[in-house]
Amino acid sequence: GESVGLHLPTLSVQEGDNSIINCAYSNSASDYFIWYKQESGKGPQFIIDIRSNMDKRQGQRVTVLLNKTVKHLSLQIAATQPGDSAVYFCAETDSWGKLQFGAGTQVVVTP
Amino acid sequence: DAGVIQSPRHEVTEMGQEVTLRCKPISGHDYLFWYRQTMMRGLELLIYFNNNVPIDDSGMPEDRFSAKMPNASFSTLKIQPSEPRDSAVYFCASSPTGGSLTEQYFGPGTRLTVT
């Protein structure tokens, strides 16, 4: 697939450990913040979103935290598995669904 | 459901040639998005449609790029003439009406190489 990972920050995580992926966003007026996962050679895949009036949202094995004071978004993955190895993108949007993606973080899960 | 379908998966062409990328969205999805992904610029929205009508094309780089959606099940992105800097992976995505449009379903992409 596209070599998007060559210059991306990399997070190396041992299998079974928890992962925390961080993202700084720029637009205080964004209504939603979203996390996408992209495996090599595939299109991005939606993971979870959070509305701007929330601080925390949980999904299956994932938790997204939003700190509007410092414009910071994080994705926590519990019990990281080999299948979690991918590039993770944060994105922000207004209500019209026009997503603005960040640069991405490469997550490598080691046995 | 087969998901979003894109064709071709790979395209290699010479500078100056016309390139047409194709997309079939998920049936019942009213929104269709075209993105471009490069190492330098990341993932960028080019244009999106709602009910076959272009809503926002502000991301289209220049007049060489055009997109159409003649019906609910088909869209094309055309580059004429193509240039080496157009080399990228082009993704099509679709989304149903009624949500926040944050959950977009991406196709596998078309890797375009312009020599």
mmCIF file of N, CA and C in Angstrom, chain A residues 1-4 6 32 34 36 38 41-44 46 49 89 93 95-99 101, chain B residues 9 33 35 37-39 43 45 48 56 58 88-89 91 100-104 106-108 111:
data_model
loop_
_atom_site.group_PDB
_atom_site.id
_atom_site.type_symbol
_atom_site.label_atom_id
_atom_site.label_comp_id
_atom_site.label_asym_id
_atom_site.label_seq_id
_atom_site.Cartn_x
_atom_site.Cartn_y
_atom_site.Cartn_z
ATOM 1 N N GLY A 1 0.810 -1.194 0.000
ATOM 2 C CA GLY A 1 0.000 0.000 0.000
ATOM 3 C C GLY A 1 0.851 1.254 0.000
ATOM 4 N N GLU A 2 0.194 2.386 0.030
ATOM 5 C CA GLU A 2 0.902 3.656 0.065
ATOM 6 C C GLU A 2 1.812 3.706 1.271
ATOM 7 N N SER A 3 3.027 4.176 1.097
ATOM 8 C CA SER A 3 4.004 4.197 2.195
ATOM 9 C C SER A 3 3.818 5.442 3.042
ATOM 10 N N VAL A 4 2.689 5.504 3.753
ATOM 11 C CA VAL A 4 2.435 6.701 4.537
ATOM 12 C C VAL A 4 3.228 6.714 5.824
ATOM 13 N N LEU A 6 6.553 6.330 6.352
ATOM 14 C CA LEU A 6 7.990 6.557 6.343
ATOM 15 C C LEU A 6 8.423 7.652 7.305
ATOM 16 N N TYR A 32 -16.867 17.747 15.954
ATOM 17 C CA TYR A 32 -16.595 16.341 16.225
ATOM 18 C C TYR A 32 -15.108 16.074 16.055
ATOM 19 N N ILE A 34 -12.502 12.623 15.615
ATOM 20 C CA ILE A 34 -12.655 11.242 15.196
ATOM 21 C C ILE A 34 -11.300 10.545 15.118
ATOM 22 N N TYR A 36 -9.430 7.306 13.085
ATOM 23 C CA TYR A 36 -9.460 6.328 12.017
ATOM 24 C C TYR A 36 -8.195 5.474 12.095
ATOM 25 N N GLN A 38 -5.722 2.909 9.689
ATOM 26 C CA GLN A 38 -5.427 2.507 8.321
ATOM 27 C C GLN A 38 -4.366 1.421 8.319
ATOM 28 N N GLY A 41 -2.064 -0.872 2.782
ATOM 29 C CA GLY A 41 -2.738 -1.258 1.547
ATOM 30 C C GLY A 41 -4.245 -1.136 1.577
ATOM 31 N N LYS A 42 -4.779 -0.571 2.642
ATOM 32 C CA LYS A 42 -6.233 -0.452 2.770
ATOM 33 C C LYS A 42 -6.648 1.001 2.984
ATOM 34 N N GLY A 43 -7.928 1.246 2.850
ATOM 35 C CA GLY A 43 -8.451 2.569 3.158
ATOM 36 C C GLY A 43 -8.637 2.745 4.653
ATOM 37 N N PRO A 44 -8.709 3.997 5.100
ATOM 38 C CA PRO A 44 -8.951 4.250 6.521
ATOM 39 C C PRO A 44 -10.267 3.632 6.990
ATOM 40 N N PHE A 46 -13.080 3.764 10.214
ATOM 41 C CA PHE A 46 -13.578 4.485 11.383
ATOM 42 C C PHE A 46 -13.419 3.646 12.646
ATOM 43 N N ASP A 49 -15.771 8.226 17.459
ATOM 44 C CA ASP A 49 -15.789 9.686 17.429
ATOM 45 C C ASP A 49 -16.274 10.219 18.779
ATOM 46 N N PHE A 89 -5.068 7.848 12.558
ATOM 47 C CA PHE A 89 -5.269 9.260 12.245
ATOM 48 C C PHE A 89 -6.340 9.851 13.140
ATOM 49 N N THR A 93 -13.899 17.879 12.471
ATOM 50 C CA THR A 93 -14.872 18.311 11.484
ATOM 51 C C THR A 93 -15.886 19.258 12.098
ATOM 52 N N SER A 95 -20.017 20.444 11.473
ATOM 53 C CA SER A 95 -21.208 19.611 11.359
ATOM 54 C C SER A 95 -21.467 19.104 9.950
ATOM 55 N N TRP A 96 -20.777 19.637 8.973
ATOM 56 C CA TRP A 96 -21.024 19.258 7.590
ATOM 57 C C TRP A 96 -20.238 18.035 7.150
ATOM 58 N N GLY A 97 -19.483 17.460 8.069
ATOM 59 C CA GLY A 97 -18.817 16.209 7.730
ATOM 60 C C GLY A 97 -17.557 16.354 6.911
ATOM 61 N N LYS A 98 -17.043 17.561 6.771
ATOM 62 C CA LYS A 98 -15.811 17.757 6.019
ATOM 63 C C LYS A 98 -14.641 17.460 6.943
ATOM 64 N N LEU A 99 -14.099 16.254 6.835
ATOM 65 C CA LEU A 99 -13.064 15.812 7.749
ATOM 66 C C LEU A 99 -11.710 16.409 7.401
ATOM 67 N N PHE A 101 -7.906 15.609 8.371
ATOM 68 C CA PHE A 101 -7.105 14.565 9.005
ATOM 69 C C PHE A 101 -5.760 15.089 9.459
ATOM 70 N N ARG B 9 -7.447 -0.544 -9.353
ATOM 71 C CA ARG B 9 -6.706 -0.514 -8.096
ATOM 72 C C ARG B 9 -5.332 0.130 -8.290
ATOM 73 N N PHE B 33 -17.458 10.906 -1.020
ATOM 74 C CA PHE B 33 -16.279 11.755 -0.826
ATOM 75 C C PHE B 33 -15.121 11.216 -1.662
ATOM 76 N N TYR B 35 -10.948 11.535 -1.731
ATOM 77 C CA TYR B 35 -9.760 11.953 -0.996
ATOM 78 C C TYR B 35 -8.511 11.602 -1.792
ATOM 79 N N GLN B 37 -4.282 10.838 -0.944
ATOM 80 C CA GLN B 37 -3.315 10.613 0.126
ATOM 81 C C GLN B 37 -1.902 10.563 -0.441
ATOM 82 N N THR B 38 -1.036 11.406 0.097
ATOM 83 C CA THR B 38 0.384 11.412 -0.257
ATOM 84 C C THR B 38 1.199 11.499 1.025
ATOM 85 N N MET B 39 2.468 11.154 0.922
ATOM 86 C CA MET B 39 3.348 11.263 2.084
ATOM 87 C C MET B 39 3.496 12.708 2.513
ATOM 88 N N LEU B 43 -3.771 12.950 4.080
ATOM 89 C CA LEU B 43 -5.072 12.626 3.516
ATOM 90 C C LEU B 43 -5.878 13.911 3.372
ATOM 91 N N LEU B 45 -9.264 15.949 1.597
ATOM 92 C CA LEU B 45 -10.564 15.877 0.940
ATOM 93 C C LEU B 45 -10.532 16.716 -0.332
ATOM 94 N N TYR B 48 -16.909 16.525 -2.219
ATOM 95 C CA TYR B 48 -17.913 15.579 -1.793
ATOM 96 C C TYR B 48 -19.287 15.918 -2.356
ATOM 97 N N ASP B 56 -19.113 20.553 -2.007
ATOM 98 C CA ASP B 56 -17.910 21.323 -1.706
ATOM 99 C C ASP B 56 -16.755 20.769 -2.532
ATOM 100 N N SER B 58 -13.856 22.642 -2.848
ATOM 101 C CA SER B 58 -12.756 23.563 -2.536
ATOM 102 C C SER B 58 -11.412 22.854 -2.421
ATOM 103 N N ALA B 88 -0.390 9.571 -6.373
ATOM 104 C CA ALA B 88 -0.943 9.477 -5.025
ATOM 105 C C ALA B 88 -1.857 8.270 -4.968
ATOM 106 N N VAL B 89 -2.399 8.021 -3.774
ATOM 107 C CA VAL B 89 -3.487 7.058 -3.653
ATOM 108 C C VAL B 89 -4.777 7.851 -3.506
ATOM 109 N N PHE B 91 -8.742 7.857 -2.703
ATOM 110 C CA PHE B 91 -9.768 7.089 -2.014
ATOM 111 C C PHE B 91 -11.142 7.696 -2.264
ATOM 112 N N SER B 100 -23.611 11.980 11.804
ATOM 113 C CA SER B 100 -22.778 13.179 11.850
ATOM 114 C C SER B 100 -21.803 13.225 10.691
ATOM 115 N N LEU B 101 -21.843 12.231 9.832
ATOM 116 C CA LEU B 101 -20.927 12.104 8.702
ATOM 117 C C LEU B 101 -19.490 11.864 9.149
ATOM 118 N N THR B 102 -19.307 11.557 10.421
ATOM 119 C CA THR B 102 -17.954 11.266 10.881
ATOM 120 C C THR B 102 -17.553 9.844 10.507
ATOM 121 N N GLU B 103 -18.533 8.947 10.402
ATOM 122 C CA GLU B 103 -18.239 7.563 10.042
ATOM 123 C C GLU B 103 -18.372 7.413 8.541
ATOM 124 N N GLN B 104 -17.238 7.472 7.879
ATOM 125 C CA GLN B 104 -17.188 7.345 6.442
ATOM 126 C C GLN B 104 -16.560 5.995 6.103
ATOM 127 N N PHE B 106 -14.506 3.875 3.617
ATOM 128 C CA PHE B 106 -13.533 4.081 2.555
ATOM 129 C C PHE B 106 -13.391 2.836 1.684
ATOM 130 N N GLY B 107 -13.149 3.094 0.403
ATOM 131 C CA GLY B 107 -12.791 2.022 -0.507
ATOM 132 C C GLY B 107 -11.322 1.671 -0.362
ATOM 133 N N PRO B 108 -10.845 0.710 -1.138
ATOM 134 C CA PRO B 108 -9.447 0.260 -1.036
ATOM 135 C C PRO B 108 -8.449 1.208 -1.681
ATOM 136 N N ARG B 111 -4.137 3.440 -6.584
ATOM 137 C CA ARG B 111 -2.775 3.991 -6.565
ATOM 138 C C ARG B 111 -2.434 4.481 -7.957
#
